Amino acid sequence: MLRPYISILTVLMVLTVSCQKQESKGQPNIVFILADDLGYMDLSCMGSTYYETPNIDRIADQGTIFTNGYAASRVCSPSRASIMSGKFTARHDITVHIGSPAGEAWRTRNRFTKLLPAEYTHNLPKDYITMPEALKQQGYRTFFAGKWHLGDKGSWPEDHGFDINVGGWTSGGPRGGYFSPYDNPNLENGKDGENLSHRLAKETVNFIQENNPQKTGKPFFAYLSFYAVHSPIQTTEKKWKKYRDKAQQQGIAESAFSMGKFLPIRQVQDNPVYAGLVEQMDEAVGQVLSALDEMELEENTIVVFTSDNGGVAAGDNFSTSNKPLRAGKGYQFEGGIREPYFIKIPGLSKGGEKIDYPVSGTDFYPTFLELVGGEQLPQEHNDGISLLPLLKGETLNERALIWHFPHYGNQGGEPSSIIRRGDWKLIHYYEDGRKELYNLSKDLSETTDLASDYPDKVQELNKELFDYLTKVGAKYAEPDPEYSEVKAREFLNKMEYEKMPALEKQRMEMLSNDFDPNNNWWGSTPTTD
């Protein structure tokens, strides 16, 4: 007769302990992981059969995949400013990567273009309440590691809401490469050959260990912003060989490039050095995920993974292909702006669920605020919305996403502005005022311009786009009075008849059995990998 009483008592004790444990969790921690220049198709979970990314895949498999996830810009600084501020690029006015020449200074690039790019803001404005500042107001300890590229000293992470900054400064790329020594004023060198991505992950893990909410009673926001996979692309000999062999097994195409409007564009994923760089970043993500598991923080930590712009198919190192998406980083097409976009929320994410609603980097700020119980700040994150209703299985009203890029990308993109509403995407070009219209639900690769078939849709979207740009005081490119069609043609001929063959030759050298970049594999040989 005693047994039922003991069973009921045991159940009550378990429930009490469980409730106490749940209450002790408090606000969720946030780990925000941002890759640099990683394309929509650069992950195995997104369809790549060449790159291997099991750790990042785990976030997608356990979280929610936004299939229409976008960066707020086709290049890095504007996109990163939008994540921090919740504003589209035309509003915060960092419309190109900081350091790019504008106005007459553009002529020093010898691109011989019809327009002179617009002037732009060179530092993240201090009067914004940024995402980490808003989270600090909710009691969060904040940490930043990696690439910043949102201004000179005085506008670094510690000036915009981060308690700790490791490695974030003015530069947009890894000055010393991906193996120590790093040539970074905010990152102490490790032993020679230490991998940069692994080091940034280690610093992130150290921060989490030292600020474990189970000890401090305060939640944390850790922003891991990789320099990978930005140029210069570098990896170890071991990883190069792995992916060189894999490319040979899959069959090496005779050619990998086709000519775009200004530059050759890569069409094939078979770069073994880039593949090794992707894997190194994935291993670093695995370090952080394993640490969360070991510290038993996984059940109360939101994990997000995305990229700041499309994969580099042209310009820089011509590293990857984003097919079936068109073009890549720097371009107005989907390859330049559509990204892996994963959000994993314990107790809410269904695991591998896919949501098709178009979302942007501007949406993380208000989403995090709602998830941690904070008040929305619509006067700050003006262009972002909370995605929590979607994550709960509810619906949101259709809204427009807007991109503004009055510049020429280093990768071959054109000065243009974009609006997407529903399935429709309109591109306005500033060189000649032409417009292209695509239905992305039927034409993901943007092969068929429907502008002449749907003039009313063009007019409707164009009005909405320019009403917004006018409202926020957008700046525009201007005609270059010194434009020379002859010099422009000479440049294009050089790209097609000299640059493209050189790229094909370089590609085959990289895939050859005796490839040796500089005798010590960019300084990686002192360590085992």
XYZ file of C-alpha atoms in Angstrom, residues 15-28 213 217 300:
17
model
C 8.509 17.863 -11.392
C 9.670 20.313 -8.731
C 13.345 19.849 -9.637
C 12.463 20.137 -13.341
C 10.566 23.397 -12.778
C 13.400 24.800 -10.672
C 15.882 23.850 -13.380
C 13.712 25.500 -16.054
C 13.338 28.670 -13.974
C 17.089 28.797 -13.424
C 17.661 28.930 -17.171
C 16.375 32.485 -17.393
C 16.881 34.369 -20.634
C 18.362 32.388 -23.511
C 25.222 31.812 -16.877
C 23.526 34.410 -13.460
C 19.135 27.319 -23.448
